[in-house]
Every structure is written in structure tokens, then in C-alpha cells.
């Protein structure tokens, strides 16, 4: 009797579990067929009409005009939409809610790594819903919280984009803090690794790789002292040997020149880069992840105006973006969105940066490329994500209008598929 009962219970419970799985994601082996009215290829800035995309086990298995829909496939009709690879942001801080008036110090005191991870998961869901299917989180994530977020998302425990993480930010003494009282010790090591010589930089890179980083991030010029060419080169050598890219927070001037000459893969921010340095970036193949904050975001981030008047600052960022595009610097879309404006979630704030690209006169096609193909290349995930082609991960979004004609169409993402799972329809 006992055995029979347990068989009966199993017989009931197993289908219930299966039903839950089917509800949240297609069952293993199940094919989904998407009727794509207009398929956008950001790499070539072209649209092909009347395509069928077959998706199975999280991957695109076929794309074309005459693809046969297998019997039993779930069919999604997007014949009136524009489809493209999921959007990417190469500079996020999903565990942070920050403004310069409060500063980092209070966050370190008040928020545990667990709290930061929970915020990160919440943010991850918001940014996936607006169409971002991959982001690079560049530090300020407490004690490696983003590594845990990335791993939890990979296990499918929560809904979110692919998250790459840089681990702790490597910086000259003090990280991005200033004048912590000596009695408090090296308070900033919660989020930064001090590295003040070639050997210390190498060790810090190795520590981050050990704890699970997918890329390396340095801050160079947050103090009166900045990294030398040799220190940047050491970081690049160590990271590249492990297959990781290096990007460096630097605003401009001689510190930026050293970052470029040291062989970093990318410059984060670069707000005050001269034409000469942008030209040097072009020659060396250095990426720019420009993070051009809109004025309204700057006002929230920096209420005291430490950086300058929000409008004037934003105008400088637009001008630098315009010059970088004109010179032909490789650019990956990155926002650095770190705080929430009332009534907007983080994903909506990330889309506000489209206004800056428009204001700089960057054509919609180039902006879309920076948000997909180019971001994937910079983040070194372009062999698995960032295009709609056979064998690629099924990260697909759709809009009701053509983003190659007006990039603001991305504010109306109406369909999101992440690794084959429909998360918005
Ligand atoms: Zn940042």
C-alpha cells in the first residue's frame, strides 16, 4: 500500500512540476517558430522581410524565408514587428542605487552584500523587460555580489539578462573614496582592490579572476595620482592571458593617454577626451564606452553640482560623442546608470541615453550597432550572442517600428525572448 501511495503521489506531483516548467520556459526539445515580418541585422544595417526563426533549447536553429515550421511547434506571430538581437549595455552597476551627495561610504556601512545582490536581481528583471539581454557589470557590487547574481541567473533561478562581471574595481590607493579617516582602516576594500605597482596590479587581476570575474575594470584617475603605462600594460597582459578584456575608468588627459598606450581594450567615460586622444584610440583600436549621462540623470546623481552644471556637463558629453563618432572610434553602448529617477526603473533610464546619441547626431543604425553587434564584440560574447543566426543564443527583441529609421523605437520593445524563453509578449 505504501508503495502504491508513493507512486500515486509521484504520479500527481511530477506532472505538476512539469506544468510549472512548461509555463515558464519551453520544454527541452520543444521548438518555437517566430514569424518575423521584418528582421533587422544591425551589423549590416539591413532589413529582410518574411523570415521564420526556429528556436530550440535556447538556441536559434534555423533562420530564413522558406523555413518549414515543424509539426507541434509553438508559433509566435510577429509579422507586423521589427526583430533584432537583444540590446546590450557594457557599463552597468545593477547592485547600486547611488548619488554623490550620500556617497559610497554610507552604502558600505548600511548595505550588506546580500542586500546588494537582491537589488541586483530586481534591477536585472527590469532591464531585461525593456530589451537589454546582456550587460557588463563593472564593479561597485559589494563583495563580488554580481558573481552570485550572474550564477543564479545562469541556473535559471531568476529572470534577467546575461550578466558579465568585473569583480572588484582595481584602483590606486583608496579606490574611489576620499579622505576616509585613518582610524577606519582600508574601508574601501569592500569594493576596491588597492594596486600601486606593476606587481600589485598583476595580483589584483589574478584575485578577480580567481573569484569569478569575466572581465577586468580599473579606475585610473579618480585621485591626484593615476596609473602608469607599465601598470596598465601589466593589467592587460594578465587579463588577456586569461582571455579577459580590460576597461579603464578615465576621463581624459595624460591619464587617458597612458591607458591607451598601455593597451587597455576600452575606456569607460572618457568625457573630456581631446580629438588627438580619440584619434590615438582609433589607431590603437581602443573601444569607447562613453556613458553620456543625460542632464536629468546628472541632476539626480550629482545634486550639489560637483561635476558642474548638469546642462553644461551633458553638452560636453554630447560634443565628445559627436567627435568620437566623426573620428571613427569603436564604440560600445554603456550607460553607467546608477540611480533611479522617480517613476522610472533602471531599464527605462538606460533607454534615456538614446536621446544623447540622437543629440550627438549619431545615425540610428550606428547607435543600434553599438548596442548589439559592437557591444557583443567588445564584451567578447559575439560568438554566442549579438546576432540572429543559426547556432546563436535566442536573445531576440521586437519593436513596432523600424529602429534603423528612428532609434527611439527601442523605447517600445514589445517582445523579449531570452535564451529561448519569452519574457515579454
Ligand atoms: Zn560606472
mmCIF file of C-alpha atoms in Angstrom, residues 5-352:
data_model
loop_
_atom_site.group_PDB
_atom_site.id
_atom_site.type_symbol
_atom_site.label_atom_id
_atom_site.label_comp_id
_atom_site.label_asym_id
_atom_site.label_seq_id
_atom_site.Cartn_x
_atom_site.Cartn_y
_atom_site.Cartn_z
ATOM 1 C CA UNK A 5 0.571 5.534 -2.420
ATOM 2 C CA UNK A 6 4.001 6.928 -3.108
ATOM 3 C CA UNK A 7 3.657 6.010 -6.784
ATOM 4 C CA UNK A 8 0.302 7.816 -6.860
ATOM 5 C CA UNK A 9 1.763 10.874 -5.164
ATOM 6 C CA UNK A 10 4.696 10.902 -7.564
ATOM 7 C CA UNK A 11 2.250 10.459 -10.434
ATOM 8 C CA UNK A 12 0.447 13.615 -9.355
ATOM 9 C CA UNK A 13 3.409 15.722 -8.333
ATOM 10 C CA UNK A 14 5.586 15.076 -11.372
ATOM 11 C CA UNK A 15 3.086 16.474 -13.919
ATOM 12 C CA UNK A 16 2.547 19.498 -11.661
ATOM 13 C CA UNK A 17 6.270 20.211 -11.613
ATOM 14 C CA UNK A 18 6.439 19.713 -15.365
ATOM 15 C CA UNK A 19 3.483 22.059 -15.870
ATOM 16 C CA UNK A 20 5.318 24.755 -13.903
ATOM 17 C CA UNK A 21 8.406 24.340 -16.058
ATOM 18 C CA UNK A 22 6.383 24.428 -19.290
ATOM 19 C CA UNK A 23 4.665 27.604 -18.123
ATOM 20 C CA UNK A 24 7.954 29.431 -17.542
ATOM 21 C CA UNK A 25 10.066 28.055 -20.400
ATOM 22 C CA UNK A 26 9.650 25.775 -23.393
ATOM 23 C CA UNK A 27 10.275 22.140 -22.501
ATOM 24 C CA UNK A 28 13.575 20.645 -23.570
ATOM 25 C CA UNK A 29 13.318 19.624 -27.208
ATOM 26 C CA UNK A 30 10.284 21.877 -27.866
ATOM 27 C CA UNK A 31 10.600 24.063 -30.970
ATOM 28 C CA UNK A 32 9.349 27.643 -31.130
ATOM 29 C CA UNK A 33 8.800 29.234 -34.547
ATOM 30 C CA UNK A 34 8.793 33.012 -34.807
ATOM 31 C CA UNK A 35 7.221 34.616 -37.877
ATOM 32 C CA UNK A 36 9.422 37.686 -38.306
ATOM 33 C CA UNK A 37 7.870 40.327 -40.523
ATOM 34 C CA UNK A 38 10.993 42.474 -40.578
ATOM 35 C CA UNK A 39 14.335 41.071 -39.430
ATOM 36 C CA UNK A 40 16.916 43.757 -38.664
ATOM 37 C CA UNK A 41 20.625 42.963 -38.999
ATOM 38 C CA UNK A 42 22.451 45.665 -37.015
ATOM 39 C CA UNK A 43 25.851 44.609 -38.410
ATOM 40 C CA UNK A 44 24.864 45.474 -41.983
ATOM 41 C CA UNK A 45 22.047 47.961 -41.177
ATOM 42 C CA UNK A 46 19.675 45.979 -43.387
ATOM 43 C CA UNK A 47 16.152 44.564 -43.013
ATOM 44 C CA UNK A 48 14.923 41.342 -44.588
ATOM 45 C CA UNK A 49 11.215 40.634 -44.718
ATOM 46 C CA UNK A 50 9.183 37.490 -44.165
ATOM 47 C CA UNK A 51 11.625 35.350 -42.173
ATOM 48 C CA UNK A 52 10.981 32.344 -39.944
ATOM 49 C CA UNK A 53 13.219 31.866 -36.893
ATOM 50 C CA UNK A 54 13.241 28.416 -35.297
ATOM 51 C CA UNK A 55 14.326 28.262 -31.655
ATOM 52 C CA UNK A 56 15.074 25.089 -29.728
ATOM 53 C CA UNK A 57 16.694 24.549 -26.320
ATOM 54 C CA UNK A 58 17.592 28.221 -26.007
ATOM 55 C CA UNK A 59 19.324 28.487 -29.370
ATOM 56 C CA UNK A 60 18.440 29.636 -32.867
ATOM 57 C CA UNK A 61 18.477 26.501 -35.021
ATOM 58 C CA UNK A 62 17.329 27.972 -38.347
ATOM 59 C CA UNK A 63 16.556 31.344 -39.939
ATOM 60 C CA UNK A 64 15.291 32.020 -43.422
ATOM 61 C CA UNK A 65 12.355 32.863 -45.673
ATOM 62 C CA UNK A 66 11.314 29.305 -46.540
ATOM 63 C CA UNK A 67 11.977 27.543 -43.245
ATOM 64 C CA UNK A 68 9.434 24.789 -42.613
ATOM 65 C CA UNK A 69 7.642 25.030 -39.274
ATOM 66 C CA UNK A 70 7.775 21.575 -37.672
ATOM 67 C CA UNK A 71 4.524 19.960 -36.513
ATOM 68 C CA UNK A 72 3.885 20.687 -32.843
ATOM 69 C CA UNK A 73 5.999 23.867 -32.795
ATOM 70 C CA UNK A 74 4.738 26.825 -30.808
ATOM 71 C CA UNK A 75 4.224 29.654 -33.313
ATOM 72 C CA UNK A 76 4.752 33.301 -32.341
ATOM 73 C CA UNK A 77 3.388 35.758 -34.871
ATOM 74 C CA UNK A 78 5.484 38.914 -35.168
ATOM 75 C CA UNK A 79 4.692 39.638 -38.806
ATOM 76 C CA UNK A 80 3.977 43.302 -38.027
ATOM 77 C CA UNK A 81 7.100 43.871 -35.942
ATOM 78 C CA UNK A 82 10.813 44.609 -36.378
ATOM 79 C CA UNK A 83 13.006 41.933 -34.787
ATOM 80 C CA UNK A 84 16.652 42.252 -33.786
ATOM 81 C CA UNK A 85 19.189 40.791 -31.375
ATOM 82 C CA UNK A 86 18.709 41.781 -27.715
ATOM 83 C CA UNK A 87 20.196 45.096 -26.587
ATOM 84 C CA UNK A 88 23.435 45.288 -24.582
ATOM 85 C CA UNK A 89 24.919 47.717 -22.076
ATOM 86 C CA UNK A 90 28.665 47.459 -21.484
ATOM 87 C CA UNK A 91 28.717 49.599 -18.327
ATOM 88 C CA UNK A 92 26.177 48.896 -15.593
ATOM 89 C CA UNK A 93 26.084 48.759 -11.783
ATOM 90 C CA UNK A 94 22.978 46.723 -11.138
ATOM 91 C CA UNK A 95 23.545 46.349 -7.383
ATOM 92 C CA UNK A 96 23.909 50.093 -6.749
ATOM 93 C CA UNK A 97 21.471 52.887 -6.012
ATOM 94 C CA UNK A 98 23.807 55.795 -5.650
ATOM 95 C CA UNK A 99 24.045 59.560 -5.600
ATOM 96 C CA UNK A 100 27.108 61.658 -4.977
ATOM 97 C CA UNK A 101 25.526 63.598 -2.096
ATOM 98 C CA UNK A 102 25.282 60.418 0.001
ATOM 99 C CA UNK A 103 28.497 58.952 -1.369
ATOM 100 C CA UNK A 104 29.701 55.380 -1.361
ATOM 101 C CA UNK A 105 30.710 55.374 2.297
ATOM 102 C CA UNK A 106 27.169 55.235 3.666
ATOM 103 C CA UNK A 107 26.292 52.356 1.327
ATOM 104 C CA UNK A 108 29.223 50.339 2.654
ATOM 105 C CA UNK A 109 28.033 50.912 6.212
ATOM 106 C CA UNK A 110 24.342 50.283 5.663
ATOM 107 C CA UNK A 111 24.039 47.618 2.980
ATOM 108 C CA UNK A 112 25.219 44.016 3.105
ATOM 109 C CA UNK A 113 26.399 42.092 0.040
ATOM 110 C CA UNK A 114 23.131 40.098 0.265
ATOM 111 C CA UNK A 115 21.051 43.288 0.081
ATOM 112 C CA UNK A 116 23.092 44.420 -2.912
ATOM 113 C CA UNK A 117 22.556 41.076 -4.645
ATOM 114 C CA UNK A 118 18.803 41.314 -4.092
ATOM 115 C CA UNK A 119 18.728 44.814 -5.596
ATOM 116 C CA UNK A 120 20.787 43.498 -8.498
ATOM 117 C CA UNK A 121 18.275 40.737 -9.203
ATOM 118 C CA UNK A 122 15.403 43.224 -9.064
ATOM 119 C CA UNK A 123 17.258 45.553 -11.462
ATOM 120 C CA UNK A 124 18.156 42.629 -13.735
ATOM 121 C CA UNK A 125 14.490 41.850 -14.276
ATOM 122 C CA UNK A 126 13.630 45.498 -15.012
ATOM 123 C CA UNK A 127 16.373 45.897 -17.588
ATOM 124 C CA UNK A 128 15.514 42.634 -19.354
ATOM 125 C CA UNK A 129 11.879 43.758 -19.649
ATOM 126 C CA UNK A 130 12.880 46.839 -21.687
ATOM 127 C CA UNK A 131 15.021 44.722 -24.017
ATOM 128 C CA UNK A 132 18.555 44.503 -22.596
ATOM 129 C CA UNK A 133 19.553 40.843 -22.811
ATOM 130 C CA UNK A 134 23.246 41.231 -21.873
ATOM 131 C CA UNK A 135 25.089 43.660 -19.612
ATOM 132 C CA UNK A 136 28.585 44.040 -18.260
ATOM 133 C CA UNK A 137 28.556 44.994 -14.600
ATOM 134 C CA UNK A 138 31.722 46.949 -13.926
ATOM 135 C CA UNK A 139 32.219 46.687 -10.203
ATOM 136 C CA UNK A 140 30.855 48.501 -7.156
ATOM 137 C CA UNK A 141 28.960 45.310 -6.352
ATOM 138 C CA UNK A 142 29.971 44.909 -2.699
ATOM 139 C CA UNK A 143 31.902 41.708 -2.030
ATOM 140 C CA UNK A 144 31.552 40.076 -5.501
ATOM 141 C CA UNK A 145 27.721 40.146 -5.341
ATOM 142 C CA UNK A 146 27.471 40.323 -9.156
ATOM 143 C CA UNK A 147 29.282 36.982 -9.451
ATOM 144 C CA UNK A 148 26.476 35.387 -7.429
ATOM 145 C CA UNK A 149 23.822 37.236 -9.446
ATOM 146 C CA UNK A 150 25.378 36.003 -12.684
ATOM 147 C CA UNK A 151 25.494 32.428 -11.424
ATOM 148 C CA UNK A 152 21.919 32.494 -10.062
ATOM 149 C CA UNK A 153 20.657 33.824 -13.410
ATOM 150 C CA UNK A 154 22.596 31.137 -15.278
ATOM 151 C CA UNK A 155 20.893 28.492 -13.152
ATOM 152 C CA UNK A 156 17.537 29.963 -14.205
ATOM 153 C CA UNK A 157 16.508 30.814 -10.649
ATOM 154 C CA UNK A 158 15.512 34.343 -11.685
ATOM 155 C CA UNK A 159 14.692 36.263 -14.860
ATOM 156 C CA UNK A 160 17.403 38.604 -16.102
ATOM 157 C CA UNK A 161 19.926 39.375 -18.827
ATOM 158 C CA UNK A 162 23.245 37.656 -19.285
ATOM 159 C CA UNK A 163 25.453 39.384 -16.704
ATOM 160 C CA UNK A 164 29.197 39.650 -17.102
ATOM 161 C CA UNK A 165 31.043 40.900 -14.068
ATOM 162 C CA UNK A 166 34.429 42.501 -13.477
ATOM 163 C CA UNK A 167 34.696 41.670 -9.786
ATOM 164 C CA UNK A 168 36.179 44.371 -7.568
ATOM 165 C CA UNK A 169 37.433 47.554 -9.183
ATOM 166 C CA UNK A 170 41.230 47.750 -9.230
ATOM 167 C CA UNK A 171 42.498 51.240 -8.400
ATOM 168 C CA UNK A 172 45.398 53.187 -6.951
ATOM 169 C CA UNK A 173 45.280 53.525 -3.145
ATOM 170 C CA UNK A 174 41.830 54.410 -1.812
ATOM 171 C CA UNK A 175 39.645 53.262 -4.698
ATOM 172 C CA UNK A 176 37.096 55.973 -5.464
ATOM 173 C CA UNK A 177 36.835 57.147 -1.870
ATOM 174 C CA UNK A 178 38.487 60.261 -0.485
ATOM 175 C CA UNK A 179 39.841 61.027 2.962
ATOM 176 C CA UNK A 180 38.337 58.177 4.965
ATOM 177 C CA UNK A 181 39.609 58.809 8.499
ATOM 178 C CA UNK A 182 42.818 56.809 9.129
ATOM 179 C CA UNK A 183 41.195 55.213 12.199
ATOM 180 C CA UNK A 184 38.719 53.424 9.881
ATOM 181 C CA UNK A 185 41.416 51.482 8.080
ATOM 182 C CA UNK A 186 41.112 50.467 4.452
ATOM 183 C CA UNK A 187 37.356 50.842 4.487
ATOM 184 C CA UNK A 188 37.095 50.854 0.664
ATOM 185 C CA UNK A 189 38.482 47.346 0.232
ATOM 186 C CA UNK A 190 34.852 46.204 0.495
ATOM 187 C CA UNK A 191 34.534 47.231 -3.171
ATOM 188 C CA UNK A 192 38.035 48.007 -4.456
ATOM 189 C CA UNK A 193 41.422 46.383 -4.658
ATOM 190 C CA UNK A 194 44.349 48.690 -3.948
ATOM 191 C CA UNK A 195 47.089 48.092 -6.501
ATOM 192 C CA UNK A 196 50.001 50.519 -6.581
ATOM 193 C CA UNK A 197 52.710 48.862 -8.617
ATOM 194 C CA UNK A 198 53.051 46.535 -11.593
ATOM 195 C CA UNK A 199 53.214 43.518 -9.289
ATOM 196 C CA UNK A 200 50.210 44.621 -7.232
ATOM 197 C CA UNK A 201 48.183 45.189 -10.392
ATOM 198 C CA UNK A 202 49.027 41.680 -11.598
ATOM 199 C CA UNK A 203 47.998 40.222 -8.245
ATOM 200 C CA UNK A 204 44.728 42.165 -8.180
ATOM 201 C CA UNK A 205 43.813 40.945 -11.674
ATOM 202 C CA UNK A 206 44.567 37.388 -10.600
ATOM 203 C CA UNK A 207 42.425 37.794 -7.469
ATOM 204 C CA UNK A 208 39.437 38.925 -9.534
ATOM 205 C CA UNK A 209 39.853 36.048 -11.969
ATOM 206 C CA UNK A 210 40.083 33.656 -9.012
ATOM 207 C CA UNK A 211 36.752 34.923 -7.608
ATOM 208 C CA UNK A 212 34.972 34.603 -10.933
ATOM 209 C CA UNK A 213 35.381 37.824 -12.970
ATOM 210 C CA UNK A 214 34.515 37.764 -16.694
ATOM 211 C CA UNK A 215 36.408 40.991 -17.428
ATOM 212 C CA UNK A 216 38.726 43.406 -15.637
ATOM 213 C CA UNK A 217 37.983 47.002 -14.668
ATOM 214 C CA UNK A 218 40.426 49.580 -13.415
ATOM 215 C CA UNK A 219 39.839 53.113 -12.222
ATOM 216 C CA UNK A 220 42.818 55.237 -13.162
ATOM 217 C CA UNK A 221 42.265 58.908 -12.465
ATOM 218 C CA UNK A 222 39.958 59.283 -9.510
ATOM 219 C CA UNK A 223 42.750 60.847 -7.415
ATOM 220 C CA UNK A 224 45.652 63.214 -7.917
ATOM 221 C CA UNK A 225 47.683 60.108 -8.859
ATOM 222 C CA UNK A 226 46.982 57.818 -11.780
ATOM 223 C CA UNK A 227 48.193 54.615 -13.411
ATOM 224 C CA UNK A 228 51.390 54.458 -15.462
ATOM 225 C CA UNK A 229 51.663 52.868 -18.905
ATOM 226 C CA UNK A 230 53.510 49.928 -17.301
ATOM 227 C CA UNK A 231 50.750 49.338 -14.737
ATOM 228 C CA UNK A 232 48.037 49.394 -17.405
ATOM 229 C CA UNK A 233 50.124 47.064 -19.572
ATOM 230 C CA UNK A 234 50.513 44.632 -16.657
ATOM 231 C CA UNK A 235 46.731 44.527 -16.190
ATOM 232 C CA UNK A 236 46.189 43.984 -19.913
ATOM 233 C CA UNK A 237 48.799 41.207 -20.100
ATOM 234 C CA UNK A 238 47.368 39.334 -17.116
ATOM 235 C CA UNK A 239 43.777 39.711 -18.261
ATOM 236 C CA UNK A 240 44.458 38.846 -21.890
ATOM 237 C CA UNK A 241 46.393 35.740 -20.892
ATOM 238 C CA UNK A 242 43.186 34.553 -19.206
ATOM 239 C CA UNK A 243 41.004 35.585 -22.170
ATOM 240 C CA UNK A 244 39.508 38.642 -20.449
ATOM 241 C CA UNK A 245 39.221 42.239 -21.692
ATOM 242 C CA UNK A 246 40.311 45.270 -19.654
ATOM 243 C CA UNK A 247 38.473 48.551 -19.481
ATOM 244 C CA UNK A 248 39.545 51.580 -17.511
ATOM 245 C CA UNK A 249 37.585 54.428 -15.957
ATOM 246 C CA UNK A 250 39.413 57.537 -17.103
ATOM 247 C CA UNK A 251 38.114 60.969 -18.056
ATOM 248 C CA UNK A 252 40.806 62.354 -20.340
ATOM 249 C CA UNK A 253 44.244 63.995 -20.424
ATOM 250 C CA UNK A 254 47.544 62.283 -19.678
ATOM 251 C CA UNK A 255 45.906 59.544 -17.618
ATOM 252 C CA UNK A 256 43.864 58.562 -20.673
ATOM 253 C CA UNK A 257 46.924 58.619 -22.928
ATOM 254 C CA UNK A 258 48.612 56.117 -20.586
ATOM 255 C CA UNK A 259 45.534 53.877 -20.640
ATOM 256 C CA UNK A 260 45.543 53.850 -24.449
ATOM 257 C CA UNK A 261 49.300 53.312 -24.755
ATOM 258 C CA UNK A 262 49.215 50.591 -22.087
ATOM 259 C CA UNK A 263 46.934 48.516 -24.312
ATOM 260 C CA UNK A 264 43.634 48.552 -22.411
ATOM 261 C CA UNK A 265 40.754 47.263 -24.520
ATOM 262 C CA UNK A 266 38.426 50.081 -23.592
ATOM 263 C CA UNK A 267 37.994 53.455 -21.937
ATOM 264 C CA UNK A 268 34.949 53.933 -19.718
ATOM 265 C CA UNK A 269 33.516 57.514 -19.647
ATOM 266 C CA UNK A 270 36.311 59.471 -21.397
ATOM 267 C CA UNK A 271 34.146 62.594 -21.033
ATOM 268 C CA UNK A 272 36.965 65.052 -21.742
ATOM 269 C CA UNK A 273 38.953 63.182 -24.400
ATOM 270 C CA UNK A 274 40.574 65.519 -26.926
ATOM 271 C CA UNK A 275 40.391 64.886 -30.656
ATOM 272 C CA UNK A 276 44.059 63.899 -30.526
ATOM 273 C CA UNK A 277 43.371 61.189 -27.925
ATOM 274 C CA UNK A 278 40.290 59.984 -29.784
ATOM 275 C CA UNK A 279 42.483 59.702 -32.882
ATOM 276 C CA UNK A 280 45.016 57.705 -30.860
ATOM 277 C CA UNK A 281 42.194 55.390 -29.682
ATOM 278 C CA UNK A 282 41.170 54.863 -33.274
ATOM 279 C CA UNK A 283 44.755 53.966 -34.263
ATOM 280 C CA UNK A 284 45.154 51.550 -31.336
ATOM 281 C CA UNK A 285 41.669 50.044 -31.672
ATOM 282 C CA UNK A 286 40.658 51.159 -28.158
ATOM 283 C CA UNK A 287 36.913 50.976 -27.532
ATOM 284 C CA UNK A 288 34.987 53.879 -26.015
ATOM 285 C CA UNK A 289 32.199 53.075 -23.585
ATOM 286 C CA UNK A 290 31.067 56.658 -23.304
ATOM 287 C CA UNK A 291 28.314 56.603 -20.605
ATOM 288 C CA UNK A 292 26.968 60.018 -21.666
ATOM 289 C CA UNK A 293 24.636 60.930 -18.786
ATOM 290 C CA UNK A 294 21.552 62.937 -19.787
ATOM 291 C CA UNK A 295 21.186 66.209 -17.839
ATOM 292 C CA UNK A 296 18.179 64.980 -15.803
ATOM 293 C CA UNK A 297 20.180 61.953 -14.676
ATOM 294 C CA UNK A 298 23.162 64.115 -13.712
ATOM 295 C CA UNK A 299 20.923 66.279 -11.536
ATOM 296 C CA UNK A 300 19.793 63.192 -9.639
ATOM 297 C CA UNK A 301 23.285 61.729 -9.442
ATOM 298 C CA UNK A 302 25.032 64.948 -8.500
ATOM 299 C CA UNK A 303 22.544 67.268 -6.770
ATOM 300 C CA UNK A 304 25.307 69.541 -5.483
ATOM 301 C CA UNK A 305 26.674 70.085 -8.976
ATOM 302 C CA UNK A 306 30.153 68.864 -8.060
ATOM 303 C CA UNK A 307 30.721 67.897 -11.693
ATOM 304 C CA UNK A 308 29.427 71.256 -12.956
ATOM 305 C CA UNK A 309 26.019 72.468 -14.114
ATOM 306 C CA UNK A 310 24.074 69.447 -15.386
ATOM 307 C CA UNK A 311 23.127 71.040 -18.724
ATOM 308 C CA UNK A 312 26.641 72.236 -19.447
ATOM 309 C CA UNK A 313 28.142 68.887 -18.475
ATOM 310 C CA UNK A 314 25.691 66.950 -20.642
ATOM 311 C CA UNK A 315 26.501 69.278 -23.559
ATOM 312 C CA UNK A 316 30.200 68.364 -23.186
ATOM 313 C CA UNK A 317 29.328 64.659 -23.292
ATOM 314 C CA UNK A 318 27.241 65.153 -26.438
ATOM 315 C CA UNK A 319 30.103 67.035 -28.059
ATOM 316 C CA UNK A 320 32.599 64.282 -27.179
ATOM 317 C CA UNK A 321 30.222 61.602 -28.506
ATOM 318 C CA UNK A 322 29.830 63.586 -31.729
ATOM 319 C CA UNK A 323 33.614 63.893 -32.111
ATOM 320 C CA UNK A 324 34.252 60.214 -31.287
ATOM 321 C CA UNK A 325 31.726 59.131 -33.912
ATOM 322 C CA UNK A 326 33.141 61.516 -36.521
ATOM 323 C CA UNK A 327 36.708 60.341 -35.894
ATOM 324 C CA UNK A 328 35.599 56.717 -36.115
ATOM 325 C CA UNK A 329 36.419 55.412 -32.634
ATOM 326 C CA UNK A 330 34.942 51.961 -31.950
ATOM 327 C CA UNK A 331 32.022 52.446 -29.559
ATOM 328 C CA UNK A 332 30.057 50.081 -27.355
ATOM 329 C CA UNK A 333 26.871 51.398 -25.734
ATOM 330 C CA UNK A 334 27.274 51.855 -21.990
ATOM 331 C CA UNK A 335 25.201 53.894 -19.567
ATOM 332 C CA UNK A 336 26.638 53.804 -16.040
ATOM 333 C CA UNK A 337 23.053 54.284 -14.857
ATOM 334 C CA UNK A 338 23.343 54.058 -11.065
ATOM 335 C CA UNK A 339 20.298 55.698 -9.587
ATOM 336 C CA UNK A 340 16.586 55.710 -10.250
ATOM 337 C CA UNK A 341 14.585 58.800 -11.172
ATOM 338 C CA UNK A 342 11.071 58.932 -9.672
ATOM 339 C CA UNK A 343 8.626 56.998 -11.853
ATOM 340 C CA UNK A 344 11.320 55.257 -13.879
ATOM 341 C CA UNK A 345 13.055 51.960 -13.411
ATOM 342 C CA UNK A 346 16.675 51.316 -14.303
ATOM 343 C CA UNK A 347 15.843 49.861 -17.687
ATOM 344 C CA UNK A 348 13.844 52.921 -18.712
ATOM 345 C CA UNK A 349 16.695 55.136 -17.535
ATOM 346 C CA UNK A 350 19.159 53.194 -19.680
ATOM 347 C CA UNK A 351 16.993 53.939 -22.713
ATOM 348 C CA UNK A 352 17.108 57.681 -21.917
#
